[in-house]
PDB file of C-alpha atoms in Angstrom:
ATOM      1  CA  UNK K   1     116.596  58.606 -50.513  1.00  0.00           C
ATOM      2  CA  UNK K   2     120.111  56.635 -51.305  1.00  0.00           C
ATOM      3  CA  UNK K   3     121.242  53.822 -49.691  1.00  0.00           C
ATOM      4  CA  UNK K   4     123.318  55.581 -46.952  1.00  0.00           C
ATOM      5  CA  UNK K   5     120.488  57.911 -46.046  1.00  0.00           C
ATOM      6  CA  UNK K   6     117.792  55.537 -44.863  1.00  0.00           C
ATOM      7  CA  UNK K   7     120.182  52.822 -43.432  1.00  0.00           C
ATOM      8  CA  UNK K   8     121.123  53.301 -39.385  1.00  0.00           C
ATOM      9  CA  UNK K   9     123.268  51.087 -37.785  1.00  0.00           C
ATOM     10  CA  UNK K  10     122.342  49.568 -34.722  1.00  0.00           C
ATOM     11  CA  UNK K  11     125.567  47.678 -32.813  1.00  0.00           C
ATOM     12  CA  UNK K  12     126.619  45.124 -35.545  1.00  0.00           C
ATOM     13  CA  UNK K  13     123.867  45.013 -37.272  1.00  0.00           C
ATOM     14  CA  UNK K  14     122.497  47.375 -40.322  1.00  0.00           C
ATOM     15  CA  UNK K  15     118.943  48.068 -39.953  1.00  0.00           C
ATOM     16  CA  UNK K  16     116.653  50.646 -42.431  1.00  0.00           C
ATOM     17  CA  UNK K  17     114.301  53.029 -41.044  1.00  0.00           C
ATOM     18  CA  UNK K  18     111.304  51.744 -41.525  1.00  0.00           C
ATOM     19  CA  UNK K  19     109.147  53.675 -44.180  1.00  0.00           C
ATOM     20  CA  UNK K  20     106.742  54.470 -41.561  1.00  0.00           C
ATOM     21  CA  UNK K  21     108.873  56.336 -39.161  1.00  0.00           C
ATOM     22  CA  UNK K  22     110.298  58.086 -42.440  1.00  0.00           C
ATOM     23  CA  UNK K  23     106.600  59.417 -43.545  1.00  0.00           C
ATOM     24  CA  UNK K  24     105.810  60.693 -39.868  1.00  0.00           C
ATOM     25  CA  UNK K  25     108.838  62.417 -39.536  1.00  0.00           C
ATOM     26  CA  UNK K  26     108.124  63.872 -43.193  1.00  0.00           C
ATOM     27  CA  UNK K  27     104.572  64.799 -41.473  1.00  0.00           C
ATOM     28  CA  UNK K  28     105.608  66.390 -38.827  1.00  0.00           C
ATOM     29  CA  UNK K  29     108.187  68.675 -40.754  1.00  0.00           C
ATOM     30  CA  UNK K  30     105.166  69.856 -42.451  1.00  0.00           C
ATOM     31  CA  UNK K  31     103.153  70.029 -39.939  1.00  0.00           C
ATOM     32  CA  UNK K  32     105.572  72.755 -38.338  1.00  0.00           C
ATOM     33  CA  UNK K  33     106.455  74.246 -41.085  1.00  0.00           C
ATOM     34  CA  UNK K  34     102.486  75.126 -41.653  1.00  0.00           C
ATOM     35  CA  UNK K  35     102.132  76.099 -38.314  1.00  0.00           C
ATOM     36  CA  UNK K  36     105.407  78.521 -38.039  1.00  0.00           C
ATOM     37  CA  UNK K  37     106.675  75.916 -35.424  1.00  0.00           C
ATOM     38  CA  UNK K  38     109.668  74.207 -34.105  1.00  0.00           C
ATOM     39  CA  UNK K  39     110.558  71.130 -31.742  1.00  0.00           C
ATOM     40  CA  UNK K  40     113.029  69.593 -29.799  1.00  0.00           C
ATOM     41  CA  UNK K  41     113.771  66.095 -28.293  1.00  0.00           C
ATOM     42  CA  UNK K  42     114.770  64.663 -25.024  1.00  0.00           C
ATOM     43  CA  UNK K  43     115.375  61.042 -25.718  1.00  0.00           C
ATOM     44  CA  UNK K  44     116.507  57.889 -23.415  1.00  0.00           C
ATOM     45  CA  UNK K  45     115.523  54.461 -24.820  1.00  0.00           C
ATOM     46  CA  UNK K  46     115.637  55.875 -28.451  1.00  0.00           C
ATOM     47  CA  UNK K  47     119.269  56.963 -28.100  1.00  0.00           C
ATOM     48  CA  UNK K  48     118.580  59.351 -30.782  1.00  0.00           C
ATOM     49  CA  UNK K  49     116.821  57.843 -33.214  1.00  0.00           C
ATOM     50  CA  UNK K  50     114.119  60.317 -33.314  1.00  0.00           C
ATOM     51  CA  UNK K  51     115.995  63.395 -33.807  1.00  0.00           C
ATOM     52  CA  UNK K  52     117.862  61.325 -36.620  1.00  0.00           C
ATOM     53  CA  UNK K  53     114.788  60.575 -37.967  1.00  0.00           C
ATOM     54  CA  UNK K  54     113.458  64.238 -38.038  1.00  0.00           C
ATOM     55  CA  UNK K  55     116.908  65.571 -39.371  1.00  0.00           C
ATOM     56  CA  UNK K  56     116.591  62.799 -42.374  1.00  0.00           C
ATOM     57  CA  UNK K  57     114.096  65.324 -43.609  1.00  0.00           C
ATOM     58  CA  UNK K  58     115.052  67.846 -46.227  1.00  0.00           C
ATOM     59  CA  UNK K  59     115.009  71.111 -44.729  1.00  0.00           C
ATOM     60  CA  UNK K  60     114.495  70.158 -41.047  1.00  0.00           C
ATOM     61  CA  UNK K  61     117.350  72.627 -40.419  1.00  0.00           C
ATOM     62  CA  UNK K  62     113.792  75.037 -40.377  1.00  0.00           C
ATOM     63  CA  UNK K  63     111.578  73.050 -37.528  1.00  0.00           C
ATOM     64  CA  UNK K  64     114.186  71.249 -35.599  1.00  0.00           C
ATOM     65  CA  UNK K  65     116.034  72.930 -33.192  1.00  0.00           C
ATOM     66  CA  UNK K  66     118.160  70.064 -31.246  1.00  0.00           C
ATOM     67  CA  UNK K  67     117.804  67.297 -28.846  1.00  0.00           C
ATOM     68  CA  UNK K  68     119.498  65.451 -25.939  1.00  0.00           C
ATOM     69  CA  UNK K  69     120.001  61.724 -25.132  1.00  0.00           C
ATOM     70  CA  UNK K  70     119.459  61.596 -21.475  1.00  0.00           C
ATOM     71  CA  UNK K  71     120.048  57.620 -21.294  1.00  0.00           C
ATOM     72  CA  UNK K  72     120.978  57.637 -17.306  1.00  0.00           C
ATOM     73  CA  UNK K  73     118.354  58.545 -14.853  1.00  0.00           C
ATOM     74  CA  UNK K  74     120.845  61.140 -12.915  1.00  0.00           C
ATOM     75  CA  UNK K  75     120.851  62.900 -16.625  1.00  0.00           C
ATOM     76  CA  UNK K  76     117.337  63.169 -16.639  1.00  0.00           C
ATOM     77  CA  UNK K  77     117.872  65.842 -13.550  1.00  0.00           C
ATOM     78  CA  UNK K  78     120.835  67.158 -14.209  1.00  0.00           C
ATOM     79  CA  UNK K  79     119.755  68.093 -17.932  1.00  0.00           C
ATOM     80  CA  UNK K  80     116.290  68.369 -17.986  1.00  0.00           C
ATOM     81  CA  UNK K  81     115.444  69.549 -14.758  1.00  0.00           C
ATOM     82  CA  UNK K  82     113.238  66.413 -13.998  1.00  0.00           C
ATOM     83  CA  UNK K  83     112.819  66.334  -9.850  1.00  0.00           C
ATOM     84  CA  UNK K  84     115.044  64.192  -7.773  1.00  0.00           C
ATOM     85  CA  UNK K  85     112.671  63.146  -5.685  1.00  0.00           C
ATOM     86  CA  UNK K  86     110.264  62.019  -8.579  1.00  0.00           C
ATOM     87  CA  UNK K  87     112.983  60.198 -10.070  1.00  0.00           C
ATOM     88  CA  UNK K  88     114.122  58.163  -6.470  1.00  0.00           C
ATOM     89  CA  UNK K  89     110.419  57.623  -6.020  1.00  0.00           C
ATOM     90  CA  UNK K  90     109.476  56.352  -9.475  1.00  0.00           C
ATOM     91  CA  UNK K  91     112.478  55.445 -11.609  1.00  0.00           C
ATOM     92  CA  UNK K  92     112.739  56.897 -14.884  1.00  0.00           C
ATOM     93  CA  UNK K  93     110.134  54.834 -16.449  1.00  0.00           C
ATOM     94  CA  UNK K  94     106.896  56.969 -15.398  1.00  0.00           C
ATOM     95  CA  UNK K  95     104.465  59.432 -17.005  1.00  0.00           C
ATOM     96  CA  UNK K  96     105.478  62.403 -15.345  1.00  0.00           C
ATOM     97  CA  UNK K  97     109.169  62.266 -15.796  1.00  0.00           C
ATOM     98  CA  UNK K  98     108.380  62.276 -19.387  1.00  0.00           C
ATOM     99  CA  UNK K  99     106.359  65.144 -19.489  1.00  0.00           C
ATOM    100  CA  UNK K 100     109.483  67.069 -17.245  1.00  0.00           C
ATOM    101  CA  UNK K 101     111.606  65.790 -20.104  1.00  0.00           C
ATOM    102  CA  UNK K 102     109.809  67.466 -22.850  1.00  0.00           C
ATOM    103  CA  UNK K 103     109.310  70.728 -20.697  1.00  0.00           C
ATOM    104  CA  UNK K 104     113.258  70.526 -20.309  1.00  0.00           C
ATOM    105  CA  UNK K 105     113.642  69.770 -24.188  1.00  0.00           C
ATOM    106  CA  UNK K 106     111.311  73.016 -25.164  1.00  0.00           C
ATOM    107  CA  UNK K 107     113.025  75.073 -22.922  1.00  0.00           C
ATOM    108  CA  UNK K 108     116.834  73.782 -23.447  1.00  0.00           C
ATOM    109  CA  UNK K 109     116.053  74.694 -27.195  1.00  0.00           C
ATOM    110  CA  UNK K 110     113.667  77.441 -26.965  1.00  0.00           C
ATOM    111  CA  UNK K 111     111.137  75.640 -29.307  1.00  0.00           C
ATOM    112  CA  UNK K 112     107.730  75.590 -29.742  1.00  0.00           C
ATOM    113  CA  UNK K 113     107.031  71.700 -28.729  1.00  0.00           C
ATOM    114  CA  UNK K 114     109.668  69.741 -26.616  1.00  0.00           C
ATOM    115  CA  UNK K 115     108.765  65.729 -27.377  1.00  0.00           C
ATOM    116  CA  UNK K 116     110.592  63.354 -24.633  1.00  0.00           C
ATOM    117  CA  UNK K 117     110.438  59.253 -24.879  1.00  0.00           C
ATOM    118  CA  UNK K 118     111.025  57.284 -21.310  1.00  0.00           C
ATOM    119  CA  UNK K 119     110.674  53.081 -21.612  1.00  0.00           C
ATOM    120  CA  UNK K 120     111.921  49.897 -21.116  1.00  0.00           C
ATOM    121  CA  UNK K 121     113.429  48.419 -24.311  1.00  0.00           C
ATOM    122  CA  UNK K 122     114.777  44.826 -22.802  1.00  0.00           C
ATOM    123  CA  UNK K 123     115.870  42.683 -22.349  1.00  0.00           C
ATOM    124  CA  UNK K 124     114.866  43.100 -18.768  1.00  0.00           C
ATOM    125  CA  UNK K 125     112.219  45.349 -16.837  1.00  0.00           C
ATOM    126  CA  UNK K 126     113.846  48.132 -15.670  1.00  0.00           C
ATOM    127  CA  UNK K 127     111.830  50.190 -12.268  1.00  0.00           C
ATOM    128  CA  UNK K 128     109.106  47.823 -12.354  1.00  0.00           C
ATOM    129  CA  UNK K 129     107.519  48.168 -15.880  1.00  0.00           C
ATOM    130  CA  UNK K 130     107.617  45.324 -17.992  1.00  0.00           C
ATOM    131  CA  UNK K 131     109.722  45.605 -21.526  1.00  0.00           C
ATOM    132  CA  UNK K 132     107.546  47.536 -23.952  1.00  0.00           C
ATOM    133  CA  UNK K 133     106.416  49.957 -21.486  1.00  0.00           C
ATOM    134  CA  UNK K 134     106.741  53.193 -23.284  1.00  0.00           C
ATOM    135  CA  UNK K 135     105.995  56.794 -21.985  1.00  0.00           C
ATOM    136  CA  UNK K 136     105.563  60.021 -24.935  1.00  0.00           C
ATOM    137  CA  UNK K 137     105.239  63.306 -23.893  1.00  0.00           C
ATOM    138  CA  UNK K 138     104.922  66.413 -25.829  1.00  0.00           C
ATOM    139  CA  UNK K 139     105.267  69.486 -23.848  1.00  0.00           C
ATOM    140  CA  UNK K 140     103.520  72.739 -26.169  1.00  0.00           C
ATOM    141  CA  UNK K 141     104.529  76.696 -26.244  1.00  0.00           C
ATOM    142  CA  UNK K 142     101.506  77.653 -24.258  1.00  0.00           C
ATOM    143  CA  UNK K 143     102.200  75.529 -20.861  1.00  0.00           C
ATOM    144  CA  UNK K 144     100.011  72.112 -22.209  1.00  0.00           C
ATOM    145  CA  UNK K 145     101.722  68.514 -21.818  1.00  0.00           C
ATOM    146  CA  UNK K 146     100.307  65.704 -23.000  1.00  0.00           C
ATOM    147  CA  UNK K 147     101.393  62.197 -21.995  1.00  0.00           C
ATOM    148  CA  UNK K 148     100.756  58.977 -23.880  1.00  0.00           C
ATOM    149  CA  UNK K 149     101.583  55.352 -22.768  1.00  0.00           C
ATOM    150  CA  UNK K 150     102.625  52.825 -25.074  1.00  0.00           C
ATOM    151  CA  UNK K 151     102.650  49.148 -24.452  1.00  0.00           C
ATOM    152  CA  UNK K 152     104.959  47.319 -27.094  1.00  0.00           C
ATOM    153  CA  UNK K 153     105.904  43.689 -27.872  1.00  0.00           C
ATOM    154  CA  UNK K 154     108.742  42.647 -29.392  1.00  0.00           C
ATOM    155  CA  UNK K 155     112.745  42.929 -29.228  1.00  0.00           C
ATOM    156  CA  UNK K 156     114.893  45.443 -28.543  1.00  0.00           C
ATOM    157  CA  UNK K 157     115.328  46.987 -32.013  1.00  0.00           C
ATOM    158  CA  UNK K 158     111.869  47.053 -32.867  1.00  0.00           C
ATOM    159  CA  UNK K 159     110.551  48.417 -29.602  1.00  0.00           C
ATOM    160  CA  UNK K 160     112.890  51.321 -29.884  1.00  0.00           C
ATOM    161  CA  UNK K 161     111.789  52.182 -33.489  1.00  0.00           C
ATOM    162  CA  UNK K 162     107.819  51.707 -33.068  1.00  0.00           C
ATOM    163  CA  UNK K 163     108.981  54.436 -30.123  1.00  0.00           C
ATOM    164  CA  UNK K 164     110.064  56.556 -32.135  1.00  0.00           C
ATOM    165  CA  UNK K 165     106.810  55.989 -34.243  1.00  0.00           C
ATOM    166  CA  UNK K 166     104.628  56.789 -31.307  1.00  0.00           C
ATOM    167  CA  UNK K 167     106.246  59.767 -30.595  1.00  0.00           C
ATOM    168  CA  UNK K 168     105.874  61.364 -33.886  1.00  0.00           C
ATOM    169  CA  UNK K 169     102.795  60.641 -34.110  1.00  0.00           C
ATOM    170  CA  UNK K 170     101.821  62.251 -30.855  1.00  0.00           C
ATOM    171  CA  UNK K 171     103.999  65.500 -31.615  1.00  0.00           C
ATOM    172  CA  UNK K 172     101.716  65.520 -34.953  1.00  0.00           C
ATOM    173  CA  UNK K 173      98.629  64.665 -33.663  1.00  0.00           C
ATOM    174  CA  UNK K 174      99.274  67.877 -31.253  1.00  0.00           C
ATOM    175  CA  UNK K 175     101.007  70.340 -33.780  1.00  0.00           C
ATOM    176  CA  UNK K 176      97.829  69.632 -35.745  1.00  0.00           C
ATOM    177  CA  UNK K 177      95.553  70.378 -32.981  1.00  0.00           C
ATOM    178  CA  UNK K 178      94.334  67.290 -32.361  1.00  0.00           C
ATOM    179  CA  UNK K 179      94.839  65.695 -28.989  1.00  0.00           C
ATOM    180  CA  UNK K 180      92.001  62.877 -28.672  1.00  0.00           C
ATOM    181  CA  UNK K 181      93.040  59.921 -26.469  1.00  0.00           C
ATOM    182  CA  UNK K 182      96.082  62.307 -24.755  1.00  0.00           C
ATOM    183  CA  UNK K 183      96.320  63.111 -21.272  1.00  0.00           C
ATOM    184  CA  UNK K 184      97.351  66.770 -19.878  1.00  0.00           C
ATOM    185  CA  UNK K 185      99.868  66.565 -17.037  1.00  0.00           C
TER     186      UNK K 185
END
């Protein structure tokens, strides 16, 4: 890759994708593209760092269908179809509002796996998760969603690209058929 393909800014600051997210987004473009699949991404703490990180991928124009930043809790409903009521009752940091965001993703895009990322990124705890709290869903074409919590140290920046990490390697790990250590919803 050149220079202006693996370099993201972030505010003032110039920071590269780290190799690793680069490789799982590289694996999961092949994992789809052995399977006959496609995805799509509902992201809020990431911004959109993980759909930029699957379209840095030659060819992804074949897997990935689109994605949606839903940064502000009322855009997690009005978008994504993620209940109200869960929402007021929860916040937008909690396991099953992630797994309504990938369901919303899949079905927004018409794709084969929806992946969704809800967290806390700092500097401050946000609905009564500490920073690092991370939630990854991957909703699948036959009606299976599978939730994983992360619990990451570190600042801002780094929290939001180990996310990003996470949740590639969960939308893998299930386009690959392997689910150990997932939870269905």
């Amino acid at each position: 890759m050149n220079q202006q393909e693996d370099r993201v800014g972030l505010g003032s600051e110039v920071r590269e994708f780290p190799v690793e997210s680069l490789t799982a987004a590289g694996a999961v473009h092949r994992a789809l593209l052995e399977s006959g699949g496609t995805c799509a991404t509902a992201e809020s703490l990431t911004g959109g760092l993980i759909g930029a990180h699957l379209t840095a991928v030659p060819g992804s124009s074949r897997t990935y269908r689109g994605g949606v930043v839903t940064y502000a809790t009322d855009a997690k409903a009005a978008v994504l179809g993620v209940p109200e009521d869960l929402l007021a009752e929860h916040g937008a940091v909690h396991p099953d509002v992630a797994a309504h965001m990938a369901r919303g993703a899949r079905r927004l895009f018409g794709a084969d796996h929806g992946v969704a990322v809800t967290g806390v990124a700092g500097p401050q705890p946000q609905d009564g998760q500490p920073v690092g709290t991370v939630y990854a869903a991957v909703a699948t074409w036959d009606d299976r969603t599978l939730v994983r919590r992360f619990s990451f140290t570190g600042d801002r920046a780094g929290i939001r690209y180990r996310t990003v990490e996470g949740a590639l390697s969960l939308l893998d790990s299930v386009v690959r058929g392997s689910t150990a250590g997932n939870t269905r919803i």
